[in-house]
CSV table of C-alpha atoms in Angstrom, one decimal:
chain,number,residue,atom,x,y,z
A,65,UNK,CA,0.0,0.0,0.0
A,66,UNK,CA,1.3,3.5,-0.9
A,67,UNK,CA,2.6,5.9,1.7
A,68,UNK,CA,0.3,9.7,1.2
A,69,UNK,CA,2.0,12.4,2.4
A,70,UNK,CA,-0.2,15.8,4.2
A,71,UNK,CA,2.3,17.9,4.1
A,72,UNK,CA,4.6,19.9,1.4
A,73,UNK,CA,7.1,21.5,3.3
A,74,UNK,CA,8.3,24.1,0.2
A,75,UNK,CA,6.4,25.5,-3.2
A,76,UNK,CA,8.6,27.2,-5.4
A,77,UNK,CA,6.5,27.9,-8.9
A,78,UNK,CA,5.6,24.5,-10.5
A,79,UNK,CA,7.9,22.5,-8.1
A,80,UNK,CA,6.9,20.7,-4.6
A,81,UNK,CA,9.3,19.8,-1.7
A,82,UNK,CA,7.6,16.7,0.5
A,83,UNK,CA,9.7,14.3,2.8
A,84,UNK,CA,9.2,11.1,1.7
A,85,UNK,CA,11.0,7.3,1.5
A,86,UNK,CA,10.9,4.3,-1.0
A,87,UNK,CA,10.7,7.2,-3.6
A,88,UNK,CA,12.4,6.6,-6.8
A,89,UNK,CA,13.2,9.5,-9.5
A,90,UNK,CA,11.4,9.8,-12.0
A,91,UNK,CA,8.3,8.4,-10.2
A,92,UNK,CA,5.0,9.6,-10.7
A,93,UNK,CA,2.7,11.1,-7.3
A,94,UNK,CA,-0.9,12.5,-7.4
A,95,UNK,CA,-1.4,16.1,-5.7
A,96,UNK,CA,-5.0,16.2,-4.2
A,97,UNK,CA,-5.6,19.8,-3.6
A,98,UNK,CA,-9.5,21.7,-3.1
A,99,UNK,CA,-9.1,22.5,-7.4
A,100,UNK,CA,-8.4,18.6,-7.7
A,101,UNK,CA,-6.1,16.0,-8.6
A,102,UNK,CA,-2.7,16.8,-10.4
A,103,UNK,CA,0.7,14.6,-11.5
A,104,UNK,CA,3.6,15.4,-10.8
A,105,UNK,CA,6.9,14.0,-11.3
A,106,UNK,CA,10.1,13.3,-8.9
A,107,UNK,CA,13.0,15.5,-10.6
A,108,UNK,CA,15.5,15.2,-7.6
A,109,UNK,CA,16.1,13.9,-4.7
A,110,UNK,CA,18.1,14.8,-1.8
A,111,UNK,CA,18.1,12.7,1.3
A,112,UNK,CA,14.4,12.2,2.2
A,113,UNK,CA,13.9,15.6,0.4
A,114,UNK,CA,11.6,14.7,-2.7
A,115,UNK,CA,11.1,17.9,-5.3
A,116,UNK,CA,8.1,17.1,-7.9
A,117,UNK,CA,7.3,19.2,-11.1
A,118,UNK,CA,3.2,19.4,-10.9
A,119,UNK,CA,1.9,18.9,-14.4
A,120,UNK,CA,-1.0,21.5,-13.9
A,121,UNK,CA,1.4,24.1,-12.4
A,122,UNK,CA,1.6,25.3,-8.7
A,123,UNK,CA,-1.1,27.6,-8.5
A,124,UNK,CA,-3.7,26.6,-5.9
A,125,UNK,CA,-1.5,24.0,-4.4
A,126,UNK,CA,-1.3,24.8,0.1
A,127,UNK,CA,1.1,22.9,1.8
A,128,UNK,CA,-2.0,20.7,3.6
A,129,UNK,CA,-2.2,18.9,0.3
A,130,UNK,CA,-1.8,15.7,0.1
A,131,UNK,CA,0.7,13.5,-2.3
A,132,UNK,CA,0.1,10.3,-2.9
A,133,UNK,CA,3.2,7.9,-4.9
A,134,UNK,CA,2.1,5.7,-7.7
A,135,UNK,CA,5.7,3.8,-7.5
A,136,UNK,CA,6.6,3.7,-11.3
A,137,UNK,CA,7.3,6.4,-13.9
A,138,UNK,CA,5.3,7.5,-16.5
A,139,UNK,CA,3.4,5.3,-18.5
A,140,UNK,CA,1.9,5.0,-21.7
A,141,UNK,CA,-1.0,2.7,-23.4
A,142,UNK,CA,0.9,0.9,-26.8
A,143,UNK,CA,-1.3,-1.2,-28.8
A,144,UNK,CA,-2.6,-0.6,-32.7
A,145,UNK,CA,-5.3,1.4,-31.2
A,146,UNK,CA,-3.4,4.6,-31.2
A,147,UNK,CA,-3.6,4.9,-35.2
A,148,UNK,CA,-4.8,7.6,-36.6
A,149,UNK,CA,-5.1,9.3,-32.5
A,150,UNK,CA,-4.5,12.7,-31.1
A,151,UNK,CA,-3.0,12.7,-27.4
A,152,UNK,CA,-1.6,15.1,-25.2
A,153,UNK,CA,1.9,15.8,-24.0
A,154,UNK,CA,1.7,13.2,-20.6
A,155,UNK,CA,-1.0,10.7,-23.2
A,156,UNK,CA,-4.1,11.7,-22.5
A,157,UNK,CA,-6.3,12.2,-25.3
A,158,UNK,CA,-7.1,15.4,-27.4
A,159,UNK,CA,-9.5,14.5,-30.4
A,160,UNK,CA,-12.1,13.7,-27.5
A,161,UNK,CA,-11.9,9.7,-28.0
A,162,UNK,CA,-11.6,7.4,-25.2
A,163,UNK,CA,-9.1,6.9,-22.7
A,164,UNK,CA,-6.7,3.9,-24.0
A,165,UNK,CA,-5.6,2.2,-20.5
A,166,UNK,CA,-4.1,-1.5,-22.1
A,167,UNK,CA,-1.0,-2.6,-22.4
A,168,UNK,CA,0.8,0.2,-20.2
A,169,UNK,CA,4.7,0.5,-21.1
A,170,UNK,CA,6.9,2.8,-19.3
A,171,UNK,CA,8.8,5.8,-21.3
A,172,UNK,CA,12.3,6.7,-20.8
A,173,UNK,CA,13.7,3.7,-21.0
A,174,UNK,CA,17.7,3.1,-21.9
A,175,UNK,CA,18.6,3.6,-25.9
A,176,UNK,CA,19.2,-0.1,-27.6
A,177,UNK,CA,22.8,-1.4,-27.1
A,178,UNK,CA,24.7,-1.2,-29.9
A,179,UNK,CA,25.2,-4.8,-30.4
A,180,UNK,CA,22.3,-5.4,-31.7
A,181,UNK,CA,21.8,-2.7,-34.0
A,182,UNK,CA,22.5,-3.9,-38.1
A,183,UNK,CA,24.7,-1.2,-40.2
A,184,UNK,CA,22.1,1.1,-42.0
A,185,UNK,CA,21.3,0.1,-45.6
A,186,UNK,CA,17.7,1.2,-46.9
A,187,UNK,CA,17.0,4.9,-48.1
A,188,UNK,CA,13.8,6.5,-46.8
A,189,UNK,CA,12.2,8.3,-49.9
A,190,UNK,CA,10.5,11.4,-49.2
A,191,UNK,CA,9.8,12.9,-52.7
A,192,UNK,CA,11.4,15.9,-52.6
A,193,UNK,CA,14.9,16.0,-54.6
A,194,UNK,CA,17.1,18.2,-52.1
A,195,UNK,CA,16.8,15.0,-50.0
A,196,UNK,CA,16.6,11.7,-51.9
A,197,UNK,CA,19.3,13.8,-54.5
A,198,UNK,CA,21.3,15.6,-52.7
A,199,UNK,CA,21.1,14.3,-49.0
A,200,UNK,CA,19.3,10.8,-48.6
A,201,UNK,CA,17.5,10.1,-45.8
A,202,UNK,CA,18.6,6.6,-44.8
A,203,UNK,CA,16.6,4.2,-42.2
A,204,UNK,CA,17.6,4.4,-38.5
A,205,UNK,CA,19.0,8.0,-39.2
A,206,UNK,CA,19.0,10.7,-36.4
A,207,UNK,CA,18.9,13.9,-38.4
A,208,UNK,CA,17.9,17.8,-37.5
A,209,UNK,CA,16.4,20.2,-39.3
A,210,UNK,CA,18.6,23.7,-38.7
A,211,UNK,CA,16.2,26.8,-39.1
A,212,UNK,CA,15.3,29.8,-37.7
A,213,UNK,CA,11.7,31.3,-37.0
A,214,UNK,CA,9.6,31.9,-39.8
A,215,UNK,CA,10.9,29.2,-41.9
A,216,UNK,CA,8.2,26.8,-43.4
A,217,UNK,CA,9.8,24.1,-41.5
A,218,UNK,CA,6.2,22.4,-40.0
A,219,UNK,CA,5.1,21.9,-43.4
A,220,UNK,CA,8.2,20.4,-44.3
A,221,UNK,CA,7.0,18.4,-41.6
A,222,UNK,CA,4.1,17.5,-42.7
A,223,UNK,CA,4.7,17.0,-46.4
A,224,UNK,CA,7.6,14.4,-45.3
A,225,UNK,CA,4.9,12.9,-43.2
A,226,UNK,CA,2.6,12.3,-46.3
A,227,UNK,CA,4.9,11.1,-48.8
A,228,UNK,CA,7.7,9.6,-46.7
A,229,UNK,CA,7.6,6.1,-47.8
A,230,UNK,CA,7.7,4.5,-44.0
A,231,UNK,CA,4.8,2.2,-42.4
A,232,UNK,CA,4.0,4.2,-39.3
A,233,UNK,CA,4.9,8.3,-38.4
A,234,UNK,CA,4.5,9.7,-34.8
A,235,UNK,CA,4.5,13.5,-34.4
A,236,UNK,CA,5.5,14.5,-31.5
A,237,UNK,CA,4.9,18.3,-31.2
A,238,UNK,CA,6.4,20.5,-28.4
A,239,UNK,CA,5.6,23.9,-27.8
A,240,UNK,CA,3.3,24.3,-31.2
A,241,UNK,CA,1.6,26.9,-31.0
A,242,UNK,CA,-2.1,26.0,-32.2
A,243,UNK,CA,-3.2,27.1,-35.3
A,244,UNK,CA,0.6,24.4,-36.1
A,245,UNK,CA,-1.5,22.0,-34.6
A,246,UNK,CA,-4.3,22.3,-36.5
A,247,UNK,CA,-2.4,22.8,-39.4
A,248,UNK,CA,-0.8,19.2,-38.6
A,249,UNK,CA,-4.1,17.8,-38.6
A,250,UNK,CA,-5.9,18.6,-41.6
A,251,UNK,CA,-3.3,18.3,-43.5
A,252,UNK,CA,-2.8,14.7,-42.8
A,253,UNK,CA,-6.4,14.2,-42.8
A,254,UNK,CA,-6.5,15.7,-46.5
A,255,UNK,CA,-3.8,13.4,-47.5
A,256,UNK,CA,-5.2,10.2,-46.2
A,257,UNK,CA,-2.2,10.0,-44.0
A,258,UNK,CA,-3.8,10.2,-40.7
A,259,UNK,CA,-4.6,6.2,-40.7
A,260,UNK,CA,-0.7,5.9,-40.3
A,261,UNK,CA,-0.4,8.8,-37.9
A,262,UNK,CA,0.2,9.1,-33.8
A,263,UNK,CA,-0.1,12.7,-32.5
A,264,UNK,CA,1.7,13.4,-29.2
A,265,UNK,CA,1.3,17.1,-29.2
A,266,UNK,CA,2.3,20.0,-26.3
A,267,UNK,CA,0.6,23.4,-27.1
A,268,UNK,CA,2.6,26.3,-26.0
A,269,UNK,CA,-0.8,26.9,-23.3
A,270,UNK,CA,0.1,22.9,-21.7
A,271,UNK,CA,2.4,22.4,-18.4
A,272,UNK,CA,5.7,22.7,-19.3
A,273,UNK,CA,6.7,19.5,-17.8
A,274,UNK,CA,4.7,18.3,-20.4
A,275,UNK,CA,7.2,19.1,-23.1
A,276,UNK,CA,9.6,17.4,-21.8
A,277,UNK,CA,7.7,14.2,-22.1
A,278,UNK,CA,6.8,14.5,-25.6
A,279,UNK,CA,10.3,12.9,-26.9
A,280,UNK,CA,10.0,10.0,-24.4
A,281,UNK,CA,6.2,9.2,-25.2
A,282,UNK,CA,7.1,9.5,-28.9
A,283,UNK,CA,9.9,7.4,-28.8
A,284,UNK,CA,9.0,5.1,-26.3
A,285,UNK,CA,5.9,3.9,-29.0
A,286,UNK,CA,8.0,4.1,-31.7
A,287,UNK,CA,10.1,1.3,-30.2
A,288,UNK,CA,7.4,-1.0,-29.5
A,289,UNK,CA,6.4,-0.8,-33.1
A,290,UNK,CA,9.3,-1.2,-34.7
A,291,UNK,CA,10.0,-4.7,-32.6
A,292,UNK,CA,7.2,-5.6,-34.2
A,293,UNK,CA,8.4,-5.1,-37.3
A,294,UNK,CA,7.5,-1.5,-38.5
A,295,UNK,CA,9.3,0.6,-40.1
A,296,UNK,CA,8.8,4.0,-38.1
A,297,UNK,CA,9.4,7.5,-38.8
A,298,UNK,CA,9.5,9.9,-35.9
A,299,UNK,CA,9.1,13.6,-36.3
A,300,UNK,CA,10.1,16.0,-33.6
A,301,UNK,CA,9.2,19.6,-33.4
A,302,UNK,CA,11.0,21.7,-32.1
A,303,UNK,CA,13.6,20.3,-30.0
A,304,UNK,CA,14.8,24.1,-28.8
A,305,UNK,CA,11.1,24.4,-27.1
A,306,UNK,CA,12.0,20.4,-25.1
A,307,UNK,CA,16.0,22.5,-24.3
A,308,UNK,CA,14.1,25.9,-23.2
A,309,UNK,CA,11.5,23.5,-20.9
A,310,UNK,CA,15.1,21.6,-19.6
A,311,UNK,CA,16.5,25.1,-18.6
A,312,UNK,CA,13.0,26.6,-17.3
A,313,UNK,CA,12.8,23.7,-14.8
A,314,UNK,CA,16.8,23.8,-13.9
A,315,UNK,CA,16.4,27.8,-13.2
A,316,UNK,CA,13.2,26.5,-11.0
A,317,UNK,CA,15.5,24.2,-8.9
A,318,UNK,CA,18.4,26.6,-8.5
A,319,UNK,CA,20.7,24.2,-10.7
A,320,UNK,CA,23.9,25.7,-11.4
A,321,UNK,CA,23.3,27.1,-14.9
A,322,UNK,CA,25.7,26.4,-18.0
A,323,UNK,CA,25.7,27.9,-21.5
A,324,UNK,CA,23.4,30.8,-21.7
A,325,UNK,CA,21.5,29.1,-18.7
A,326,UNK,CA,20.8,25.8,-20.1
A,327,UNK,CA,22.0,23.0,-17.6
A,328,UNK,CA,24.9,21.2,-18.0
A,329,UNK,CA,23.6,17.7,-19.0
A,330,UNK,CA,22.2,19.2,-22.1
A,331,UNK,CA,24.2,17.0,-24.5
A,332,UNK,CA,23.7,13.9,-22.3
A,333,UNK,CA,20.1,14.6,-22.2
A,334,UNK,CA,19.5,15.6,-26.4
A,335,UNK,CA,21.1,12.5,-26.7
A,336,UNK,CA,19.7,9.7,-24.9
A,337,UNK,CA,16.4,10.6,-27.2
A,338,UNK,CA,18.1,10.9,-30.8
A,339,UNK,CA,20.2,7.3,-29.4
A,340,UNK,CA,16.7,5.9,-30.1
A,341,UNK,CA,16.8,6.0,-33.8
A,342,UNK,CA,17.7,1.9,-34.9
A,343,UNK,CA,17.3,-0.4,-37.5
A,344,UNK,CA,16.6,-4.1,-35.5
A,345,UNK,CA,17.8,-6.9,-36.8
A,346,UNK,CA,14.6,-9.4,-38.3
A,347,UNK,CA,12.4,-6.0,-37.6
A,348,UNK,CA,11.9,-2.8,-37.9
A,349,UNK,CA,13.2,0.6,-37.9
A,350,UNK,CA,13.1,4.1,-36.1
A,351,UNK,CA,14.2,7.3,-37.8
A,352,UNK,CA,14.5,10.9,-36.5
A,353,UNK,CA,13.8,14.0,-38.0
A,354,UNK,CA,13.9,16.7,-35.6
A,355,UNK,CA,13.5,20.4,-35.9
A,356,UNK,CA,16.2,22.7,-34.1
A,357,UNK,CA,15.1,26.0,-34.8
A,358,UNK,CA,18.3,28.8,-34.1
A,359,UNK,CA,17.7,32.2,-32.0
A,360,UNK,CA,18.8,34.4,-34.3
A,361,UNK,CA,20.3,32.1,-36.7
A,362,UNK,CA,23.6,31.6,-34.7
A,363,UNK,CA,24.5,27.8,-35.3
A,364,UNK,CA,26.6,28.0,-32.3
A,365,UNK,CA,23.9,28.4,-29.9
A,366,UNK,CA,24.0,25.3,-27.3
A,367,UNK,CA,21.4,23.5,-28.8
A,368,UNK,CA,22.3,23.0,-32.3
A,369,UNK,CA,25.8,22.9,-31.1
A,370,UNK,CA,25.2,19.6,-29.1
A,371,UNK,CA,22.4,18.6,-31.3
A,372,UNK,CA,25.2,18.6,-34.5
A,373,UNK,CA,27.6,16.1,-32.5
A,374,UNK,CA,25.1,13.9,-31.5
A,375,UNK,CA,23.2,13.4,-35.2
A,376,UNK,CA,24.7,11.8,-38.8
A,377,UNK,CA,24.5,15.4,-40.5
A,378,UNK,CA,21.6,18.3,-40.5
A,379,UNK,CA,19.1,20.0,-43.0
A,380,UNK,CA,19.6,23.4,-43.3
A,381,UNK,CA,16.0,25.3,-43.7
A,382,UNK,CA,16.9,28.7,-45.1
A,383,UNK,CA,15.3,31.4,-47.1
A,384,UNK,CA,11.9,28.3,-47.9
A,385,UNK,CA,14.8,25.6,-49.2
A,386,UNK,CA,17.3,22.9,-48.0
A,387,UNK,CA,20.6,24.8,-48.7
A,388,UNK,CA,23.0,22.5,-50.4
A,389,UNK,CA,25.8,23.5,-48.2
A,390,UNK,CA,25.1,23.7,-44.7
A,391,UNK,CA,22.9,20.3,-45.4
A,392,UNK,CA,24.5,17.2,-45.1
A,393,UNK,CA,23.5,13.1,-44.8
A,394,UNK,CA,26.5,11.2,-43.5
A,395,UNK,CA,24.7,8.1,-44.5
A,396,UNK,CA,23.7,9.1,-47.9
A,397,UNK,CA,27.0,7.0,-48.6
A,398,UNK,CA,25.5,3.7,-47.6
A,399,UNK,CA,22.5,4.2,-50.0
A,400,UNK,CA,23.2,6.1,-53.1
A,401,UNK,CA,25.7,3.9,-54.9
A,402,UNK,CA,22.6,1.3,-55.2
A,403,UNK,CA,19.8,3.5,-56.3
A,404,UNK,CA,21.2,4.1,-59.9
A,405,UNK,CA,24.1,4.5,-61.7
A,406,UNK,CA,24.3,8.0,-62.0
A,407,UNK,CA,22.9,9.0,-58.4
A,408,UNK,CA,26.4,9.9,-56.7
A,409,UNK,CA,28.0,11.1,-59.5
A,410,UNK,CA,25.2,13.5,-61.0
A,411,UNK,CA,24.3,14.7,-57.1
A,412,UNK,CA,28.4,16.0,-56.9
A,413,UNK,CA,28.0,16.9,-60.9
A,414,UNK,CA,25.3,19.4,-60.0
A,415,UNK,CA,26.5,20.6,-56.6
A,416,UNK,CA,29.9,21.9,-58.4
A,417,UNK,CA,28.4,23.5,-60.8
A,418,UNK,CA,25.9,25.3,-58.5
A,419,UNK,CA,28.6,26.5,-56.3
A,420,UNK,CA,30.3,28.1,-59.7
A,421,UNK,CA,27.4,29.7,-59.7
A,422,UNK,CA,27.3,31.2,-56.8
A,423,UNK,CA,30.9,32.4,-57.5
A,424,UNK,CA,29.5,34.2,-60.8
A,425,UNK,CA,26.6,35.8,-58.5
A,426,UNK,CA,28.8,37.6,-57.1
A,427,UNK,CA,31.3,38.8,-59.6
A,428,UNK,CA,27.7,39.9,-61.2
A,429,UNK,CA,27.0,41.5,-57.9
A,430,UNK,CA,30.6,43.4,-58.0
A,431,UNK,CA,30.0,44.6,-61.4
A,432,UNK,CA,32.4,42.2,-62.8
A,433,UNK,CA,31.3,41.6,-67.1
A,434,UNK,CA,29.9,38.3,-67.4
A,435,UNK,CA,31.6,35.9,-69.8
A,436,UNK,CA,30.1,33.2,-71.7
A,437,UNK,CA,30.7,30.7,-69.0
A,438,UNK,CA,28.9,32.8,-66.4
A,439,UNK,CA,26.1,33.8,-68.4
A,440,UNK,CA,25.5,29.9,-68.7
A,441,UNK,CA,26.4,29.1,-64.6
A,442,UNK,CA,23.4,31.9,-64.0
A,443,UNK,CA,20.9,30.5,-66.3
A,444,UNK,CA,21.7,26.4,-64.7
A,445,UNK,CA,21.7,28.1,-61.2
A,446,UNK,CA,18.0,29.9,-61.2
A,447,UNK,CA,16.4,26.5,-62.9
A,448,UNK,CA,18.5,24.6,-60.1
A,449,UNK,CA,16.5,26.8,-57.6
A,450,UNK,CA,13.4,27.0,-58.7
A,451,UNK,CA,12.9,23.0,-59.9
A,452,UNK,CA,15.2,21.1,-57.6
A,453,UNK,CA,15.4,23.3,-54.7
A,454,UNK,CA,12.1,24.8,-54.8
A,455,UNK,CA,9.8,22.8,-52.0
A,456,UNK,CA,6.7,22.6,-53.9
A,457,UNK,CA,8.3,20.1,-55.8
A,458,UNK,CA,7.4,16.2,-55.5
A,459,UNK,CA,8.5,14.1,-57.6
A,460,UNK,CA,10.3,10.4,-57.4
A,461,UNK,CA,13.9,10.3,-57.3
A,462,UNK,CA,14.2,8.4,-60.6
A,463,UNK,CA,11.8,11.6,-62.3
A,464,UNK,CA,14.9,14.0,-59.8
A,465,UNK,CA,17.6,12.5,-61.8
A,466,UNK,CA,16.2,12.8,-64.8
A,467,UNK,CA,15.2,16.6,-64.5
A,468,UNK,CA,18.9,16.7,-63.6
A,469,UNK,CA,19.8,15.5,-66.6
A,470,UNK,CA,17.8,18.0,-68.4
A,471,UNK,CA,18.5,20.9,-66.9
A,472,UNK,CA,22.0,20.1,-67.4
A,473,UNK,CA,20.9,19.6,-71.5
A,474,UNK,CA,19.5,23.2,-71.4
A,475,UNK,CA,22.4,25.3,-69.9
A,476,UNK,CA,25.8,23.1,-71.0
A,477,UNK,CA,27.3,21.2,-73.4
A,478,UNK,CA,28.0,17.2,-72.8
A,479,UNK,CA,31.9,18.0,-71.7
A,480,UNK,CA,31.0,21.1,-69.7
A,481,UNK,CA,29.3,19.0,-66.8
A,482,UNK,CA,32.6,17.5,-66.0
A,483,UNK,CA,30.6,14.1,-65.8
A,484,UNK,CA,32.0,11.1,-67.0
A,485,UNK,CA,31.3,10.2,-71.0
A,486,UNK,CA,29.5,7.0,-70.2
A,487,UNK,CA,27.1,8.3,-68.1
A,488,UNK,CA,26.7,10.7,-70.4
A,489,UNK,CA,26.3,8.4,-73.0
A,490,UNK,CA,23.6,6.5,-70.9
A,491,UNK,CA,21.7,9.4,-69.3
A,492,UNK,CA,22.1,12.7,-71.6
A,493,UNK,CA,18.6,13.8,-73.0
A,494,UNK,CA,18.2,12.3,-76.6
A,495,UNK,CA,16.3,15.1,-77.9
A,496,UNK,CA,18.9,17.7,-77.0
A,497,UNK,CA,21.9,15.0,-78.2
A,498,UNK,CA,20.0,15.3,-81.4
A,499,UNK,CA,19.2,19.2,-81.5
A,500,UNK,CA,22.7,20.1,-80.5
């Protein structure tokens, strides 16, 4: 039978002081005050000095209150039920359905030992060429998504959640405001994606200790479908709200602050959740995208700092594109040499040739005449931008390499790509062979 405790000896904000024993951290109690019943969550422990983070806050909370221990952490309900659902950042459900109570597994649990995992080896197609061209997207891959406010990263988001060929996605939202939410929502509902779709999603109004559990919950369903042999695509958004709840409830405990006030297990912490992303050997899969936006576009700002040690690359969101750059897949090596022949060699083919022309942008910008050469690097480099790097498009990444192909037919001649002559031979448009 569990201990309940009359008295809080300290209320600071949205964090409790009881003394209690048999406690363990993590743990989940229930605050009974006159407004009614509240979790809250152990986040340190000193002696038999318990603090708890109350979910619903810590106004109307007297120190008469009682707390009563459930003795195990949080907890959520995984069965196929939660398709096509809408819940809450601590589970509970949002789209007004019922209350799912089966099959309770804990969140938070330790990342998969790396024994078991298998090398990655399948590309994640997505539809949208400055990815499955440039910057494949491979299975099991822990990747961020670099922007700053105002870039259309959500429906990024969402348009990777419609066409991303995986068997399951679970958006876990943290800090959306709500019209992103809605947006989320009818979006996947007008694409006929919803069916495949778990929403764990923290509003900017919720508790903030409520953000902080969005990752776990997330992750912690993700893992149970994927042993049973799903392929899983997690989407994350934005991990700089989960960092700014981390520091928020450090400030709240008096913690010792560390870069710009964020605590000093930020690292550890950004990465025990991205550690999650695995491909199982005889099962499935989970992969990461997660959204890091940048205050003020500084890249060394602690969280996409960390974030970029932890993760196999980044997406750079700038200006409504993925720059070519900044963005970078280290596994796009494991997958691209068995997509098609020209894949590797076209993606570097184009990316040299757009970098000339940024070089002639410039001189263009300086005044500099325009030779030949340039006058040719400018007219490749705006039909780069707006039919490979322009968003909007969606298209397979056989139809990618073709376009490639042609815009390449349109602006150069065979020997200017600095391609090799059998791919050439293979690949170059016939109609513009034949015209030329």
């Amino acid at each position: 039978m569990r201990k309940v405790y009359s008295k809080i000896e300290a209320i600071s904000g949205n964090v409790i002081t009881v003394s209690a024993t048999d406690v363990k951290y993590g743990d989940l109690a229930v605050i009974s005050s006159a407004h009614g019943e509240s979790l809250a969550e152990v986040i340190r422990m000193k002696g038999e000095k318990v603090s708890l983070q109350v979910f619903s806050g810590g106004r109307g909370i007297s120190t008469g209150d009682e707390v009563r221990f459930l003795g195990h952490s949080m907890k959520v309900s995984f069965s196929d039920n939660l398709m096509g659902r809408i819940f809450d950042g601590s589970g509970r459900p949002r789209d007004n359905g019922p209350s799912l109570e089966e099959n309770m597994i804990e969140i938070g649990g330790p990342s998969v030992n790396p024994a078991k995992r298998i090398i990655p080896r399948n590309m994640v197609r997505t539809g949208i060429p400055m990815i499955d061209v440039f910057n494949s997207l491979v299975e099991s891959q822990k990747l961020p998504i670099f922007s700053v406010s105002g870039e259309p990263y959500n429906p990024l988001l969402a348009r990777i959640a419609l066409q991303a060929e995986v068997d399951i996605i679970i958006l876990g939202g943290i800090g959306l405001k709500f019209d992103d939410y809605l947006y989320f929502k009818e979006t996947l509902e007008e694409g006929g994606a919803m069916s495949r779709t778990i929403f764990f999603v923290h509003t900017a109004a919720d508790p903030i200790v409520e953000a902080q559990l969005v990752p776990d919950i997330s992750l912690a369903v993700a893992e149970g479908f994927a042993l049973k042999g799903k392929k899983v695509l997690v989407l994350l958004t934005d991990m700089t709200n989960y960092a700014d709840a981390m520091k928020e409830i450090a400030i709240t405990m008096e913690q010792v602050p560390s870069n710009r006030g964020y605590p000093g297990d930020l690292y550890s912490q950004l990465a025990s959740r991205y550690e999650k992303a695995v491909d199982f050997e005889g099962a499935g899969s989970i992969t990461i995208l997660g959204v890091t936006t940048m205050p003020g576009d500084d890249v060394t700002h602690p969280v996409p700092d960390n974030t970029g040690y932890i993760t196999e690359g980044q997406y750079y969101l700038k200006n409504g594109r993925i720059e070519p750059f900044g963005s970078l897949s280290r596994l796009k090596q494991q997958v691209n040499s068995s997509t098609r022949d020209d894949h590797r060699s076209l993606m570097d083919g184009m990316i040299k040739l757009y970098a000339a022309f940024k070089e002639s942008m410039e001189k263009k910008s300086m005044g500099f005449r325009m030779s030949d050469w340039d006058q040719k690097l400018l007219k490749y480099g705006d039909m780069f931008e707006e039919k490979m790097m322009d968003l909007t498009v969606n298209i397979p990444l056989e139809e990618a390499l073709d376009l490639g192909w042609k815009i390449l037919a349109e602006c150069f001649e065979p020997q200017e790509t600095g391609l090799r002559s059998s791919l050439i031979e293979k690949f170059w448009p016939k109609e513009t062979a034949t015209a030329q």
